[in-house]
mmCIF file of C-alpha atoms and ligand atoms in Angstrom:
data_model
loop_
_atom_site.group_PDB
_atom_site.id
_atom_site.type_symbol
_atom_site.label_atom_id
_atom_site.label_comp_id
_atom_site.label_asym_id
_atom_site.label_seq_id
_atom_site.Cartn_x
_atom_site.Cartn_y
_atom_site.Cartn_z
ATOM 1 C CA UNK A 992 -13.734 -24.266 18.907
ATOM 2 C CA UNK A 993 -11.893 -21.331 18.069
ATOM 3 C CA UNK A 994 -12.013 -17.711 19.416
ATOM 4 C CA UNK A 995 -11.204 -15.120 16.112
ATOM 5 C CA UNK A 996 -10.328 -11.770 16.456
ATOM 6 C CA UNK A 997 -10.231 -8.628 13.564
ATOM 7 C CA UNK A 998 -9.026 -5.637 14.350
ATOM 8 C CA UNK A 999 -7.415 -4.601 10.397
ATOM 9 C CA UNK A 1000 -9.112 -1.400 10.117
ATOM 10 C CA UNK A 1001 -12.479 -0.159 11.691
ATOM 11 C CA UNK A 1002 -14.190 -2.627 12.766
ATOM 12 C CA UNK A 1003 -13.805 -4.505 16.388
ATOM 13 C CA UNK A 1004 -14.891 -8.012 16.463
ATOM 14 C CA UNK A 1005 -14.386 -11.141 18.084
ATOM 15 C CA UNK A 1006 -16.693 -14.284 16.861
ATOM 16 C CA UNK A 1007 -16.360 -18.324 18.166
ATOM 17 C CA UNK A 1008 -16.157 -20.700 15.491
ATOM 18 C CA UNK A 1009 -17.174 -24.367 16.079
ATOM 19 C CA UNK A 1010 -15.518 -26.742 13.374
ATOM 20 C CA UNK A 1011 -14.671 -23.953 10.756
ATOM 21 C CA UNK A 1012 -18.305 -23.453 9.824
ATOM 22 C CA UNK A 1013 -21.004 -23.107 12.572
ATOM 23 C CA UNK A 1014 -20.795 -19.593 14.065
ATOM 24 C CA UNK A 1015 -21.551 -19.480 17.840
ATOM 25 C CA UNK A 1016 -20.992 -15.903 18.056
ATOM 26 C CA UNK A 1017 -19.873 -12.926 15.487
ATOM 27 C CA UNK A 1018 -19.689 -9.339 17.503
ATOM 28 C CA UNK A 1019 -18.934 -6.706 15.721
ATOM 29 C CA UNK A 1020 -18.235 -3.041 17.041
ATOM 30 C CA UNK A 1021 -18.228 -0.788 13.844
ATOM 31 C CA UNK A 1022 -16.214 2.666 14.205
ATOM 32 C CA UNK A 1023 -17.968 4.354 11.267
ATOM 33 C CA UNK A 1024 -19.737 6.695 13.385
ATOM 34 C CA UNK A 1025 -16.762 8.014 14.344
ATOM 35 C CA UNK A 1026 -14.694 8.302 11.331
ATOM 36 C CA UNK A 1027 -17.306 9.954 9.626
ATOM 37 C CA UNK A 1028 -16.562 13.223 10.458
ATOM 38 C CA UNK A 1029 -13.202 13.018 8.981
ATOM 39 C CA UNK A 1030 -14.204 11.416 5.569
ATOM 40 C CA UNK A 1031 -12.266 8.297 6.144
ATOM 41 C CA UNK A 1032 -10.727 6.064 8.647
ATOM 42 C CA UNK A 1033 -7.867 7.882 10.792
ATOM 43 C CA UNK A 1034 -5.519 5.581 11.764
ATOM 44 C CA UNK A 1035 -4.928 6.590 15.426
ATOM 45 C CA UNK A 1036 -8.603 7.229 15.518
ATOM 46 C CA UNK A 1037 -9.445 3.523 14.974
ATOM 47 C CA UNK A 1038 -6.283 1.974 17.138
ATOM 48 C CA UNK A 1039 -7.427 3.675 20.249
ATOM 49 C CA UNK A 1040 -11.432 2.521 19.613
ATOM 50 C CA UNK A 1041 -9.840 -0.928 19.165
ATOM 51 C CA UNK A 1042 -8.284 -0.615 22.459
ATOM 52 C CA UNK A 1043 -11.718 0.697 24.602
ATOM 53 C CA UNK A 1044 -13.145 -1.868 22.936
ATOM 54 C CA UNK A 1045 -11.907 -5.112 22.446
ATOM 55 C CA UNK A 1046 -12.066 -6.314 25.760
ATOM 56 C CA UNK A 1047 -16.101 -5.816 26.165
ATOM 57 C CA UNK A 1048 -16.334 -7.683 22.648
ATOM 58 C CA UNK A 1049 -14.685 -10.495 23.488
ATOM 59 C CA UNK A 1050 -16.565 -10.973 26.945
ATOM 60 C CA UNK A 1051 -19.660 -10.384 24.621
ATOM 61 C CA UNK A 1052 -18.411 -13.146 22.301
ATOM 62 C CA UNK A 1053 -17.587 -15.730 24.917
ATOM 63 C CA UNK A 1054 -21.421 -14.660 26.648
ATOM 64 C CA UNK A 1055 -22.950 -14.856 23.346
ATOM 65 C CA UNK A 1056 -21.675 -18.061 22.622
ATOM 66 C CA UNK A 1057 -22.434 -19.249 25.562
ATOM 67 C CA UNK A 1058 -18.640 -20.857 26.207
ATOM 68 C CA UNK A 1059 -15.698 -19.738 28.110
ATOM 69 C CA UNK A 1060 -12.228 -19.231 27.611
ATOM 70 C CA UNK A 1061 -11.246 -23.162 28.532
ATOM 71 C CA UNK A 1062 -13.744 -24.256 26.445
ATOM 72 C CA UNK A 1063 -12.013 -23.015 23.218
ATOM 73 C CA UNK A 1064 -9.234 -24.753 21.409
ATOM 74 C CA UNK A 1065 -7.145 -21.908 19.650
ATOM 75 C CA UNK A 1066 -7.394 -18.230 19.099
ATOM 76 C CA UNK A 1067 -7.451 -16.920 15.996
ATOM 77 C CA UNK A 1068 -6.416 -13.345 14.997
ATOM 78 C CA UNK A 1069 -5.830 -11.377 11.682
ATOM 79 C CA UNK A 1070 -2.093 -10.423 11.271
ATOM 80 C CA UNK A 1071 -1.934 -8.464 7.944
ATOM 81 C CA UNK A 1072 -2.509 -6.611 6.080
ATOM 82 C CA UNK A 1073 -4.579 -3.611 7.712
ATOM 83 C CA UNK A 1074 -3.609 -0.428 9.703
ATOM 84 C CA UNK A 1075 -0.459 -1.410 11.298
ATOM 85 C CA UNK A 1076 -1.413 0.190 14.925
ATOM 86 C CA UNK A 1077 -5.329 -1.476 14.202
ATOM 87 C CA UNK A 1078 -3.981 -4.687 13.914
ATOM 88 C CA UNK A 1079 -1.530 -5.100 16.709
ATOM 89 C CA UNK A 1080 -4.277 -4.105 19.249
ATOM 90 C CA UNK A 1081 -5.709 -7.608 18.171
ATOM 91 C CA UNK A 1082 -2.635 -9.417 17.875
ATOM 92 C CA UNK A 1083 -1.944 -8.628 21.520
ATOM 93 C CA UNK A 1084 -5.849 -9.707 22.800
ATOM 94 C CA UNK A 1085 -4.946 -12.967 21.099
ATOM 95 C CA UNK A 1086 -1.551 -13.172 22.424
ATOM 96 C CA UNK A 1087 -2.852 -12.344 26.398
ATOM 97 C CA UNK A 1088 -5.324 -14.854 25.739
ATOM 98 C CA UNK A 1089 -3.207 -17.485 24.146
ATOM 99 C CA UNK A 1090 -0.359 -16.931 27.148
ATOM 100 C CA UNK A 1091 -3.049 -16.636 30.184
ATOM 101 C CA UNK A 1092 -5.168 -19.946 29.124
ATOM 102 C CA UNK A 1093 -1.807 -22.012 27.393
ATOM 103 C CA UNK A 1094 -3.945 -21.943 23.988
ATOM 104 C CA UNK A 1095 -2.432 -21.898 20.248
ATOM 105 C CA UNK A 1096 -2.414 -19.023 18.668
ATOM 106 C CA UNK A 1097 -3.177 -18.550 15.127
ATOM 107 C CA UNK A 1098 -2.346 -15.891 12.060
ATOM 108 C CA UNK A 1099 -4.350 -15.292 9.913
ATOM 109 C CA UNK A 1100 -4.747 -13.393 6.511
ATOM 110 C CA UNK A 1101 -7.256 -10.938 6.002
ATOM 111 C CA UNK A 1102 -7.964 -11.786 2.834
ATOM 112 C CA UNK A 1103 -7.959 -15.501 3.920
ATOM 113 C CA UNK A 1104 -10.392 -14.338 6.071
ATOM 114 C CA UNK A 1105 -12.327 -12.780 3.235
ATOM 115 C CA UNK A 1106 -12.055 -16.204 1.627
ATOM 116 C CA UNK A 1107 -13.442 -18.031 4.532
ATOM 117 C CA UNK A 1108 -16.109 -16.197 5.211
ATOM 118 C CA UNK A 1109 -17.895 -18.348 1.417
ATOM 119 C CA UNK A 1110 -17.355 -21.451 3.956
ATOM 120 C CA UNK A 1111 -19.318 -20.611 6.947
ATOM 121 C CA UNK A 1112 -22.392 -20.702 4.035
ATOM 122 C CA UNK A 1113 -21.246 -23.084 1.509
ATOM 123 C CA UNK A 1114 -18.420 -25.760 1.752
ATOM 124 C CA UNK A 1115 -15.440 -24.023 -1.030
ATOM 125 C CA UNK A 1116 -14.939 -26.420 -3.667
ATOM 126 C CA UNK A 1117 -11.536 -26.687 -5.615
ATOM 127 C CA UNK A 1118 -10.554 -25.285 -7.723
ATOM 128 C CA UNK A 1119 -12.051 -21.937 -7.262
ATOM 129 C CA UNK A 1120 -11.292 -18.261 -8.481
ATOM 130 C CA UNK A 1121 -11.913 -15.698 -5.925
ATOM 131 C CA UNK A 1122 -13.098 -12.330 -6.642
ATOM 132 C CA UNK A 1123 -11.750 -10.118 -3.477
ATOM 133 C CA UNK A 1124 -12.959 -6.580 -3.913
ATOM 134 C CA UNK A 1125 -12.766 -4.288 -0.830
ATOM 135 C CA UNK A 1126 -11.465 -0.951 0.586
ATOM 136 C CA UNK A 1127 -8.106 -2.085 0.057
ATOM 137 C CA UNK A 1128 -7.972 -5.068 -2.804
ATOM 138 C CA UNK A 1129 -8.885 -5.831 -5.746
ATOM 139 C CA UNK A 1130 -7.824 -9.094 -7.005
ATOM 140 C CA UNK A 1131 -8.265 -12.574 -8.617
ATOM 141 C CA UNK A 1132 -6.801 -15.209 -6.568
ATOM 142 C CA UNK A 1133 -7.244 -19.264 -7.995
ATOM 143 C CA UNK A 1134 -7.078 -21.758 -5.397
ATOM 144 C CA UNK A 1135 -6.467 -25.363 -6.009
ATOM 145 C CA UNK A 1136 -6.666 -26.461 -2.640
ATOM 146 C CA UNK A 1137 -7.572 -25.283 0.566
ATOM 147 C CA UNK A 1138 -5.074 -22.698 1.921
ATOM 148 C CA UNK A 1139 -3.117 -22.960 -1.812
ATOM 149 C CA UNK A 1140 -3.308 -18.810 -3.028
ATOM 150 C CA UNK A 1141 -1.987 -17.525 -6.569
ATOM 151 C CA UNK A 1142 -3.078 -14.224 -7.299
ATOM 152 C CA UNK A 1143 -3.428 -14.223 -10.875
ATOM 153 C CA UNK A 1144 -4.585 -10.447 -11.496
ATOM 154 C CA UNK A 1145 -5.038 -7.394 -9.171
ATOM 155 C CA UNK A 1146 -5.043 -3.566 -9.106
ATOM 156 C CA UNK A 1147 -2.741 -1.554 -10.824
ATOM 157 C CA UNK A 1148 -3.898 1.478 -8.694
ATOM 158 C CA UNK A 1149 -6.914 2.022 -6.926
ATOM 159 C CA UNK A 1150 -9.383 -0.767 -5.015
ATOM 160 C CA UNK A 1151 -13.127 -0.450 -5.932
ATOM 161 C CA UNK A 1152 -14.376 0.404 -2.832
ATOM 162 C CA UNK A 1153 -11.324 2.878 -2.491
ATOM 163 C CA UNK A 1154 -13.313 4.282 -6.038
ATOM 164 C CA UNK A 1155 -16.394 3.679 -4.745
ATOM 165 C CA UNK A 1156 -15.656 6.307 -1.599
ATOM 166 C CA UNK A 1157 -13.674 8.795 -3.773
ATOM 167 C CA UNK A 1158 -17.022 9.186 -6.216
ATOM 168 C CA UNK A 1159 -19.250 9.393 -3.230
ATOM 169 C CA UNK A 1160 -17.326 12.286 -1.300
ATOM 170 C CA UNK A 1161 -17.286 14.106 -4.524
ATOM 171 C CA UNK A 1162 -20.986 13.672 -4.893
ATOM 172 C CA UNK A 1163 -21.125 14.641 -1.412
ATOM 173 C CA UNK A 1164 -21.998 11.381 0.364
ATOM 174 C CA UNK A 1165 -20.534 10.843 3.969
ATOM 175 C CA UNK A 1166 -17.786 7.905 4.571
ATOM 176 C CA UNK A 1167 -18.277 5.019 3.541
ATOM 177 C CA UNK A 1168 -19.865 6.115 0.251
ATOM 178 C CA UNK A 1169 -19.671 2.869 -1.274
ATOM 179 C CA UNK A 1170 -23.256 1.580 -0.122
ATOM 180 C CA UNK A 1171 -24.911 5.032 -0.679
ATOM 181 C CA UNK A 1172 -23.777 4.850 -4.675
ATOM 182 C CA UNK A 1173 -25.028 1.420 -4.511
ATOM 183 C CA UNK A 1174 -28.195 2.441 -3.274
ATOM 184 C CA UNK A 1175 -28.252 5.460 -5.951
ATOM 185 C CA UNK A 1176 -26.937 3.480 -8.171
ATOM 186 C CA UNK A 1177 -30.397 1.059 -8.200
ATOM 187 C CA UNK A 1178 -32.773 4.345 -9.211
ATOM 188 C CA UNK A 1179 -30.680 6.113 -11.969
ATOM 189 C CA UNK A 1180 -29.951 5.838 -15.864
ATOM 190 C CA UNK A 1181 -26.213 5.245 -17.219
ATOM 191 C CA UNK A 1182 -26.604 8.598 -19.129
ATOM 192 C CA UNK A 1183 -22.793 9.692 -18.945
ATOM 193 C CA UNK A 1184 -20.193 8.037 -20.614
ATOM 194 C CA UNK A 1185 -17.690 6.686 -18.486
ATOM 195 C CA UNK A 1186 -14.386 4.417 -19.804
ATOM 196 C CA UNK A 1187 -13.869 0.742 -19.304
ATOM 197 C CA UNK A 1188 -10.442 0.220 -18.391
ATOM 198 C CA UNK A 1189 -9.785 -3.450 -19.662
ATOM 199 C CA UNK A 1190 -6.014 -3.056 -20.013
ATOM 200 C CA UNK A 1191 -3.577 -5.647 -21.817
ATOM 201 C CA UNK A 1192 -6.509 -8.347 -23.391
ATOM 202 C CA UNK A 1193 -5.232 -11.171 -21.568
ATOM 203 C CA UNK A 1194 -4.390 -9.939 -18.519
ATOM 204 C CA UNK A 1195 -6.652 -10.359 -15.402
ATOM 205 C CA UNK A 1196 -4.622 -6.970 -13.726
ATOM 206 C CA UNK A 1197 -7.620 -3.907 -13.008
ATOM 207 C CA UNK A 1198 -7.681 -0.214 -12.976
ATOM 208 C CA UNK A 1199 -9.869 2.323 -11.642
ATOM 209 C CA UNK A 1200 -8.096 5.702 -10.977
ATOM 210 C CA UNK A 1201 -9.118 6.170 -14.712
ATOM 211 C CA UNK A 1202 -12.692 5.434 -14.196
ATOM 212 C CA UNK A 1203 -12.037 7.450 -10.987
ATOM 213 C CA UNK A 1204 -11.009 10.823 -12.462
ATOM 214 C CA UNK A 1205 -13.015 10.803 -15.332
ATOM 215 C CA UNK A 1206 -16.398 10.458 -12.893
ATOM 216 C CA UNK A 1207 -14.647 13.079 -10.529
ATOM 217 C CA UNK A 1208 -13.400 15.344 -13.457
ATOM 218 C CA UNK A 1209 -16.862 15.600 -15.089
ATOM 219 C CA UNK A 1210 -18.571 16.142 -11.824
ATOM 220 C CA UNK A 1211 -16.040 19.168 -11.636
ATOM 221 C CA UNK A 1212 -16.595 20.623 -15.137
ATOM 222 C CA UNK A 1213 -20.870 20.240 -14.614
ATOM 223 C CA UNK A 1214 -20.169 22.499 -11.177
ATOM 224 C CA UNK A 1215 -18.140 24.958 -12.940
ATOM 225 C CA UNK A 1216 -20.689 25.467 -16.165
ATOM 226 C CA UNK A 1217 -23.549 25.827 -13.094
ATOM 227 C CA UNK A 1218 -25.012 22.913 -15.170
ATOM 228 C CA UNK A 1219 -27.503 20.105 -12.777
ATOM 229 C CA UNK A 1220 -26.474 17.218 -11.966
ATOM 230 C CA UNK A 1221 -28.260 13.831 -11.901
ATOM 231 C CA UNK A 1222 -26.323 12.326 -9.049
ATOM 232 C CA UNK A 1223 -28.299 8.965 -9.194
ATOM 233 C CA UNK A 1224 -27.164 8.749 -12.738
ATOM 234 C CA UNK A 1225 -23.616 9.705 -12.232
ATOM 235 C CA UNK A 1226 -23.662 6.644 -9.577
ATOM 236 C CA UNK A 1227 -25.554 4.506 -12.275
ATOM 237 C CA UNK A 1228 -22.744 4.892 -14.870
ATOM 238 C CA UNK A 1229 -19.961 4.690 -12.873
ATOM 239 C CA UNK A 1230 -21.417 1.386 -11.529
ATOM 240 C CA UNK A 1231 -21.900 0.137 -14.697
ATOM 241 C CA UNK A 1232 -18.719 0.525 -15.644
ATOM 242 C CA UNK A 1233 -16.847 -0.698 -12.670
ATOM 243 C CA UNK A 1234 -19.573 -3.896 -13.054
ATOM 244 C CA UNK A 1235 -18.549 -4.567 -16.144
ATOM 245 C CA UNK A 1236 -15.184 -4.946 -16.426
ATOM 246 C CA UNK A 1237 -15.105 -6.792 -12.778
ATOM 247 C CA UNK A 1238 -17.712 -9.328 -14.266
ATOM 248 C CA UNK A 1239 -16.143 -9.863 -17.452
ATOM 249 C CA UNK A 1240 -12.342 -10.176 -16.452
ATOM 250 C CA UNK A 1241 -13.546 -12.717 -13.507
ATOM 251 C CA UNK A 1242 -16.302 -15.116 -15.834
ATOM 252 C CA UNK A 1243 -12.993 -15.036 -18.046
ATOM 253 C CA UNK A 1244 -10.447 -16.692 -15.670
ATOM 254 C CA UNK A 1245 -13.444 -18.966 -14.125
ATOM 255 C CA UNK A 1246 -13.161 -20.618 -17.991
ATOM 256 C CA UNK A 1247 -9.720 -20.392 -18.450
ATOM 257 C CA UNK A 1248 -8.750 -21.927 -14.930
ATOM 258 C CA UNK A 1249 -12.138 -24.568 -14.886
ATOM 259 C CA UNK A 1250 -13.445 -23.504 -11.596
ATOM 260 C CA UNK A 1251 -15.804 -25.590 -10.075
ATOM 261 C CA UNK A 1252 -16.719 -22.399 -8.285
ATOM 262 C CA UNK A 1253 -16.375 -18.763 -8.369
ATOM 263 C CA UNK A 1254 -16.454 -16.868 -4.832
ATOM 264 C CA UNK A 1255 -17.152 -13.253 -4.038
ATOM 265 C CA UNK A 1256 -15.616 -11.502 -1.292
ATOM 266 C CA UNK A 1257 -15.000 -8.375 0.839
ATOM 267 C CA UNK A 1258 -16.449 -5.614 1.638
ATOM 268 C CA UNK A 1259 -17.677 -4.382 -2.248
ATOM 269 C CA UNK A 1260 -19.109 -8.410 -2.512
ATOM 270 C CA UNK A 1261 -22.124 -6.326 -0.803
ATOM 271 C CA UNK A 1262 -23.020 -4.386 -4.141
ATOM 272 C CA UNK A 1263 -26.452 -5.176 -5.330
ATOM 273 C CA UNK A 1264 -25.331 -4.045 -8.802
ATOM 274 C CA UNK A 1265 -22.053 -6.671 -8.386
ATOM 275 C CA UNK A 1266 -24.372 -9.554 -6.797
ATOM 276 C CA UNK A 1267 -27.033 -9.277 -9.715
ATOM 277 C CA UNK A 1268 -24.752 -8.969 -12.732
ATOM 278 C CA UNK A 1269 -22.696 -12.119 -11.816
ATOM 279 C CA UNK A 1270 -25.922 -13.573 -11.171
ATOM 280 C CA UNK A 1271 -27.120 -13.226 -14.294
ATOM 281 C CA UNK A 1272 -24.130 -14.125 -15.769
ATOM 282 C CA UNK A 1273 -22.786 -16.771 -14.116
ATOM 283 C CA UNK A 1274 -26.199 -18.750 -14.447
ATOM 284 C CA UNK A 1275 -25.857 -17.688 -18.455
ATOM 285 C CA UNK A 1276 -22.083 -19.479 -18.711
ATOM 286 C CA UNK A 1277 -22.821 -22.544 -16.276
ATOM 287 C CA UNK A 1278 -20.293 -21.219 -13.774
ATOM 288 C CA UNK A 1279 -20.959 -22.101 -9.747
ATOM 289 C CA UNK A 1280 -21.201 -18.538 -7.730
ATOM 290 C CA UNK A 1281 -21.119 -18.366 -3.674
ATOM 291 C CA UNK A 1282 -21.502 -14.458 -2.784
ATOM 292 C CA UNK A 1283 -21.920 -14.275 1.146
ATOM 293 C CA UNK A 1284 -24.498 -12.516 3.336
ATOM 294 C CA UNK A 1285 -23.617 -8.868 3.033
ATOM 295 C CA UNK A 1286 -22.739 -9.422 7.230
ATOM 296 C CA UNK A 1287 -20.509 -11.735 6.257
ATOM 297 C CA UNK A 1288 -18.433 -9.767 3.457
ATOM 298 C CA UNK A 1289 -17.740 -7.031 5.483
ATOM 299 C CA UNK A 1290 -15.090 -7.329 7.873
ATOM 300 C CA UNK A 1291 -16.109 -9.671 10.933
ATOM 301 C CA UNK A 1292 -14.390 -12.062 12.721
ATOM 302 C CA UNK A 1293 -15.896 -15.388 11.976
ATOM 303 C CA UNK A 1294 -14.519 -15.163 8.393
ATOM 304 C CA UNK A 1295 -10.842 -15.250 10.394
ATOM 305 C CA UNK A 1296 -11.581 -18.090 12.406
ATOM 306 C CA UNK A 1297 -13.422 -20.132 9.301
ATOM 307 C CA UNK A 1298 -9.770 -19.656 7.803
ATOM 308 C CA UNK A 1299 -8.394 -20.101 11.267
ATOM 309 C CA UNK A 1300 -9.737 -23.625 11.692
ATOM 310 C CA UNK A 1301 -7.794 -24.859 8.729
ATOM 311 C CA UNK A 1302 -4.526 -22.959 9.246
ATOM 312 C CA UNK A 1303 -4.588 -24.835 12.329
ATOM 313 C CA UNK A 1304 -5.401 -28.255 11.233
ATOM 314 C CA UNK A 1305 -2.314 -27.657 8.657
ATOM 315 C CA UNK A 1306 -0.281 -27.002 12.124
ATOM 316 C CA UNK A 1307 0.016 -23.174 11.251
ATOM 317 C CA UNK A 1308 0.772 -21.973 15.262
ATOM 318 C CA UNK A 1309 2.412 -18.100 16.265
ATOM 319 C CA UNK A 1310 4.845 -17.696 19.231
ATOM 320 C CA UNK A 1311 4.522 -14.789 21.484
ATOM 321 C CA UNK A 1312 7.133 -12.638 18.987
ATOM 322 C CA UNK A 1313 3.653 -12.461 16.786
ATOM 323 C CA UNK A 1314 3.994 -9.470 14.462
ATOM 324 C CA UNK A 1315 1.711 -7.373 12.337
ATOM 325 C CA UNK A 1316 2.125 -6.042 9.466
ATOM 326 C CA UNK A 1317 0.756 -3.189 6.944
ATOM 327 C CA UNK A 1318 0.880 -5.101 3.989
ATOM 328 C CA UNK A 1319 1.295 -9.282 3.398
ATOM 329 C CA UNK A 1320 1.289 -11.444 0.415
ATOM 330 C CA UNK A 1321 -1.382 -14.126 0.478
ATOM 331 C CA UNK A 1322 0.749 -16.461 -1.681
ATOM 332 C CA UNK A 1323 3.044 -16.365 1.032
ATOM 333 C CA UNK A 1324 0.304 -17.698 3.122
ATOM 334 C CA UNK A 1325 -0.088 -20.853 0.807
ATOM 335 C CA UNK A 1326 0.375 -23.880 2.514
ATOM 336 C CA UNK A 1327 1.586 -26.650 -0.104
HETATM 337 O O1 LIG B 1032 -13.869 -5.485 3.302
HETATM 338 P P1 LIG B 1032 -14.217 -4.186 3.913
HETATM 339 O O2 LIG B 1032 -15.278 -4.152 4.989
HETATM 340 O O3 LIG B 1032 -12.960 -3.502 4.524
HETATM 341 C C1 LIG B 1032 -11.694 -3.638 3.912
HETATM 342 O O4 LIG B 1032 -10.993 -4.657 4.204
HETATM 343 O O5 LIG B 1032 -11.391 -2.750 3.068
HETATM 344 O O6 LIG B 1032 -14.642 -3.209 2.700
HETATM 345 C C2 LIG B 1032 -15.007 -1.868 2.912
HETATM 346 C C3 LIG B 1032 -15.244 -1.207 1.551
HETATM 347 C C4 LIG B 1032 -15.504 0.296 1.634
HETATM 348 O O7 LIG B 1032 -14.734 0.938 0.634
HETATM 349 C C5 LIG B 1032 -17.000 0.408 1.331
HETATM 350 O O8 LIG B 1032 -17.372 1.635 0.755
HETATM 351 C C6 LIG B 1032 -17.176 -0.728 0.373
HETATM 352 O O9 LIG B 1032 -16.398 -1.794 0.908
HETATM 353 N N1 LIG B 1032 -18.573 -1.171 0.267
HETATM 354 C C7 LIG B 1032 -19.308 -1.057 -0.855
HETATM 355 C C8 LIG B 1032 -20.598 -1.566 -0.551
HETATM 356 N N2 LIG B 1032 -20.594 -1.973 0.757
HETATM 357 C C9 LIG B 1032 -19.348 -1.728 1.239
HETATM 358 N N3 LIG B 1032 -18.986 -0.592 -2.080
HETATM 359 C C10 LIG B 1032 -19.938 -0.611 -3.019
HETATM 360 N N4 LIG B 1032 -21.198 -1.075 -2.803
HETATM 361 C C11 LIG B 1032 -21.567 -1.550 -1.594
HETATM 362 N N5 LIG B 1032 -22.804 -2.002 -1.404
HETATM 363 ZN ZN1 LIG B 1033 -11.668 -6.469 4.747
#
């Protein structure tokens, strides 16, 4: 049984995870409130929720659960990448916890996490592409094994959801925008013409400050000419487009690398638009999709200690000199 903690950006939660699948608990204590006002998440902002909170959550994990601290195995915390002063709140619950009750402690990935969080609904089978599309990534990972990572395309520039929030404070949406084009996204028309950046034709590698400008550019030039705007359909064809080349560029590598299965992750994994297209498609080539409960793709910490349980069956243990860090390459993760 392990205890997981996530603490990357603005979300506090602790969850206890029985055998790397059954969740016994998943609290999470979501910021956004707070951050609204601002338009985004302010770092210092976030690190001082994380510290009023994370002691309630983890009492409300262990209550929830209905365990206690001697009754779990190892603790479990995201390292990296996130907001550096976010994530070492969390790294030193799970250090306090792994010195006070003489427990393992172990890193974790966020994007691991992000991974993981397929398992707690649907064993992973091998090999598998991932799709990871978030706030802050955007990439194609192919995994042969459990715990083996080789990113094989990402962003040039922007993440989608990083889009996804630019285009919805320009529409005027509040943070985090992202759902609220979704939701727009479902009643309008694609009745503006925006680019699909597919770059080199082989390469799995995304863009979207293009597709980014050109929606915030033209909702510039229709203010300035006093012209109306159809908001719902500005969401509908910016959708469309980032849809499009996401679902193409990933059906390709799930042919190219023979996945048995292609997995969805993050935060953007929530998209209706997202979820339905590679529905439709997937079912169309044959290909094997897992997509999480939206609950799930959004940052929690059950996805950490899914990933948790295996990085510590492959002996994957933290001292007490435990760092965090801003940014961390998942192939460096990789456990051969
Ligand atoms: O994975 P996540 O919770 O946090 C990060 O690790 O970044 O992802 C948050 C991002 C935000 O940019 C948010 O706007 C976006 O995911 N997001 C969505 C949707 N739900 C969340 N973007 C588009 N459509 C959604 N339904
Ligand atoms: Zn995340």
């Amino acid at each position: 049984m392990i205890l997981a903690i996530e603490s990357s950006c603005d979300e506090t939660s602790v969850s206890i995870i029985e055998d790397g699948k059954h969740i016994r608990s998943n609290i999470v204590l979501s910021q956004i409130e707070s951050h609204k006002r601002f338009g985004g998440v302010v770092p210092e902002v976030a690190s001082r929720h994380h510290v009023e909170g994370i002691t309630a959550t983890i009492d409300e994990a262990l209550n929830s659960a209905n365990t206690t601290m001697e009754e779990i195995d190892a603790v479990a915390v995201t390292q990296g990448p996130g907001l550096i002063g976010a994530l070492l709140v969390g790294i030193n619950a799970a250090k306090a916890l792994a010195f006070a009750y003489d427990k393992p402690l172990i890193p974790v990935h966020h994007i691991a996490g992000h991974i993981y969080a397929n398992h707690l609904e649907k064993p992973l089978q091998f090999p598998l592409i991932a799709l990871i599309v978030s706030g802050g990534h955007t990439e194609l990972v192919y995994m042969k094994d459990h715990l083996s990572f080789e990113v094989i395309g990402e962003t040039r520039d922007d993440a989608v959801g990083e889009a996804y929030d630019k285009v919805a404070r320009t529409i005027g949406l509040s943070y985090p925008g992202g759902p609220q084009v979704d939701n727009l996204a479902a009643i309008g028309e694609d009745s503006y013409d925006f680019p699909r950046v597919w770059l080199d034709k082989n390469s799995y590698d995304f863009s979207f400050s293009g597709l980014k400008s050109a929606v915030i550019n033209k909702l510039h030039n229709l203010r300035q000419k006093g012209e109306v705007i159809n908001e719902a359909n500005v969401a509908t064809s910016f959708q469309n487009s980032v849809v499009e080349v996401l679902v193409g560029k990933t059906v390709a590598a799930c042919k190219n690398y023979n996945a048995a299965q292609l997995i969805v992750a993050g935060g953007v994994a929530s998209n209706k638009g997202l979820r339905t297209q590679l529905a439709i498609t997937c079912e169309s080539n044959g290909i094997n999709l897992s997509i999480p409960t939206p609950q799930l793709c959004t940052d929690n910490a059950a996805m950490i200690g899914a990933a948790g349980h295996y990085l510590f069956k492959a002996g994957v243990i933290a001292d007490m000199s435990l760092n965090g860090y801003n940014h961390m390459d998942i192939e460096q993760c990789s456990i051969e």
